[in-house]
C-alpha positions as a printed NumPy array, in Angstrom:
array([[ 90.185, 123.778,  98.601],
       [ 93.061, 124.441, 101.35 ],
       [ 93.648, 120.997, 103.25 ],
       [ 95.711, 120.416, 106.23 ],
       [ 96.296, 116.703, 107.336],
       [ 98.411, 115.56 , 110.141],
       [100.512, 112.615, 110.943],
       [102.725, 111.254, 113.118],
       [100.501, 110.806, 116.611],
       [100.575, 107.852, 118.853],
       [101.271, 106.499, 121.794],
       [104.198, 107.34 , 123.909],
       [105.607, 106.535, 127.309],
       [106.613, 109.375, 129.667],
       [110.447, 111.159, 128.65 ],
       [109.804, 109.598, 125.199],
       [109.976, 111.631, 122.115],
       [107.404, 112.417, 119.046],
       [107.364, 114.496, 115.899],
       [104.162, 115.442, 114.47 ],
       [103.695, 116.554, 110.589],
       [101.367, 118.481, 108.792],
       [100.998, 119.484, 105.007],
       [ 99.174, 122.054, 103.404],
       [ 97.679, 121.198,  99.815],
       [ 95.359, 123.211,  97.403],
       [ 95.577, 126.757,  96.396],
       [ 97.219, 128.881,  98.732],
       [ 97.795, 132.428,  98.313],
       [ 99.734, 133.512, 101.135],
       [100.594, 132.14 , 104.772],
       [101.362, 134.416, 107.432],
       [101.876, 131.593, 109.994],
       [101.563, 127.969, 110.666],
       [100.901, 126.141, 114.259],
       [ 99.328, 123.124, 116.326],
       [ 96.661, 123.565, 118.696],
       [ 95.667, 120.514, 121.29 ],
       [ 92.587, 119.456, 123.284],
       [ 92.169, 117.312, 126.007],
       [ 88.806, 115.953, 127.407],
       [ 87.081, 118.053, 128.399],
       [ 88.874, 121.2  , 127.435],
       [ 89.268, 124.329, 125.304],
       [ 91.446, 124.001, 122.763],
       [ 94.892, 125.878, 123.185],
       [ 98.161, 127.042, 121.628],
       [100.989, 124.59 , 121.243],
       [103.206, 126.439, 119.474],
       [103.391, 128.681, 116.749],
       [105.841, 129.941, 113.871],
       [105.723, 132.894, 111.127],
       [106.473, 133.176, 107.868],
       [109.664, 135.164, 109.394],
       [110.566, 131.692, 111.047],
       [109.54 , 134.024, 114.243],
       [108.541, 131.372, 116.824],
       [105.949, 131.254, 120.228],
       [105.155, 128.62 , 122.37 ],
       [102.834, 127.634, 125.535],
       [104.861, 127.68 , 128.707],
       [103.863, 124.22 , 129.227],
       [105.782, 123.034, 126.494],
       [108.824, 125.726, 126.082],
       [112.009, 123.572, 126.597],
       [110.232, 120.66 , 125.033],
       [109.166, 120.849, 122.053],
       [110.306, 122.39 , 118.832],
       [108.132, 123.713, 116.021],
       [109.807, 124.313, 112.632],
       [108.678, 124.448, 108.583],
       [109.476, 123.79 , 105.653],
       [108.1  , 126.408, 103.123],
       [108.776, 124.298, 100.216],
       [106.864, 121.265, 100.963],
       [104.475, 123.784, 102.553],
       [104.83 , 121.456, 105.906],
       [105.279, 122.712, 109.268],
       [106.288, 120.45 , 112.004],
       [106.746, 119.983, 116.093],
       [108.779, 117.658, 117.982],
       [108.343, 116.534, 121.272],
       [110.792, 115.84 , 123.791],
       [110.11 , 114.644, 127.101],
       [106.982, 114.103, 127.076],
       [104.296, 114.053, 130.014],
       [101.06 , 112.702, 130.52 ],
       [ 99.699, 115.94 , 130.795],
       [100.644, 116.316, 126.811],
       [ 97.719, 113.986, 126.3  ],
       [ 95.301, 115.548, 123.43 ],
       [ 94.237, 115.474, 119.894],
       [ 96.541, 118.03 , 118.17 ],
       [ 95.741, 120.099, 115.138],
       [ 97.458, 121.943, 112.746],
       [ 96.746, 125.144, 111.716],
       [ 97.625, 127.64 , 109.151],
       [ 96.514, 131.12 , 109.095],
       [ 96.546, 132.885, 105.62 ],
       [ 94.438, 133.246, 102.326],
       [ 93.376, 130.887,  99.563],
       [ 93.428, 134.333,  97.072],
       [ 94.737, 137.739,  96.845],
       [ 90.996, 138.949,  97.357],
       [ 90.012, 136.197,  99.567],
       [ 89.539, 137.002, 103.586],
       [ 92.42 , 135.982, 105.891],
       [ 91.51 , 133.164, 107.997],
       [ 92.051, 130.398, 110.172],
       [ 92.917, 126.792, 108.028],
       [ 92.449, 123.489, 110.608],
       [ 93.523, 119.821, 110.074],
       [ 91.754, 117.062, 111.322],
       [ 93.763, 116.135, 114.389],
       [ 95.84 , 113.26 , 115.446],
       [ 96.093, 111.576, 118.626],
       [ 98.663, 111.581, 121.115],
       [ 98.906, 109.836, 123.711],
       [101.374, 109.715, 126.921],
       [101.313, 106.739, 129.164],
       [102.995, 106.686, 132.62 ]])
C-alpha cells in the first residue's frame, strides 16, 4: 500500500528555521501533486503549500515569503522549509500526495501521519 511518513518536526523558537520531509513508498502509479496540510487545536485542517508534478507551486498567504516547498521525484520525497517562523505556525503538519496507486485505480488523496511543530515565543 501507498505510505507517506514525515519527519523533521519539533520545537522551534520564533525567527528560527525548520525543514520538514516526507517520502512516499509502495506502488505508485502516477502523482499529479504533492503538499503539507497543518492543524491547530481546534481547527480545520488547511493548505500549507503545494507543488505539481510541473514543479508548479501554491502556497497559503500566511506562509508565502516563508516557507519553501520543493521535491525530489527520484526519492519520491517532497519537502518544505520554514523560515521565520511564528507561533501562529503551531500545528501537526501532514503530507499529502494526490495521485493513483494503478492505471485503473481512482485518483485520490494519500495522507501521512503528521509531525509536530512547535513555535515557542
Amino acid at each position: 500500500q501507498v505510505q507517506l511518513v514525515e519527519s523533521g518536526g519539533g520545537l522551534v523558537q520564533a525567527g528560527g528555521s525548520l525543514s520538514l520531509s516526507c517520502a512516499r513508498s509502495g506502488s505508485f502509479f502516477a502523482s499529479n501533486a504533492m503538499g503539507w496540510y497543518r492543524q491547530a487545536p481546534g481547527k480545520q485542517r488547511e493548505l500549507v503549500a503545494v507543488i505539481a508534478s510541473s514543479d508548479s507551486t501554491n502556497y497559503a498567504d500566511s506562509v508565502k515569503g516563508r516557507f519553501i516547498i520543493s521535491r525530489d521525484n527520484a526519492k519520491n520525497t517532497v519537502y518544505l522549509q520554514m523560515n521565520s517562523l511564528k507561533p501562529e505556525d503551531t500545528a501537526v503538519y501532514y503530507c499529502y500526495s494526490h495521485g493513483r496507486g494503478g492505471p485503473l485505480a481512482p485518483v485520490r488523496d494519500y495522507w501521512g501521519q503528521g509531525t509536530q511543530v512547535t513555535v515557542s515565543s
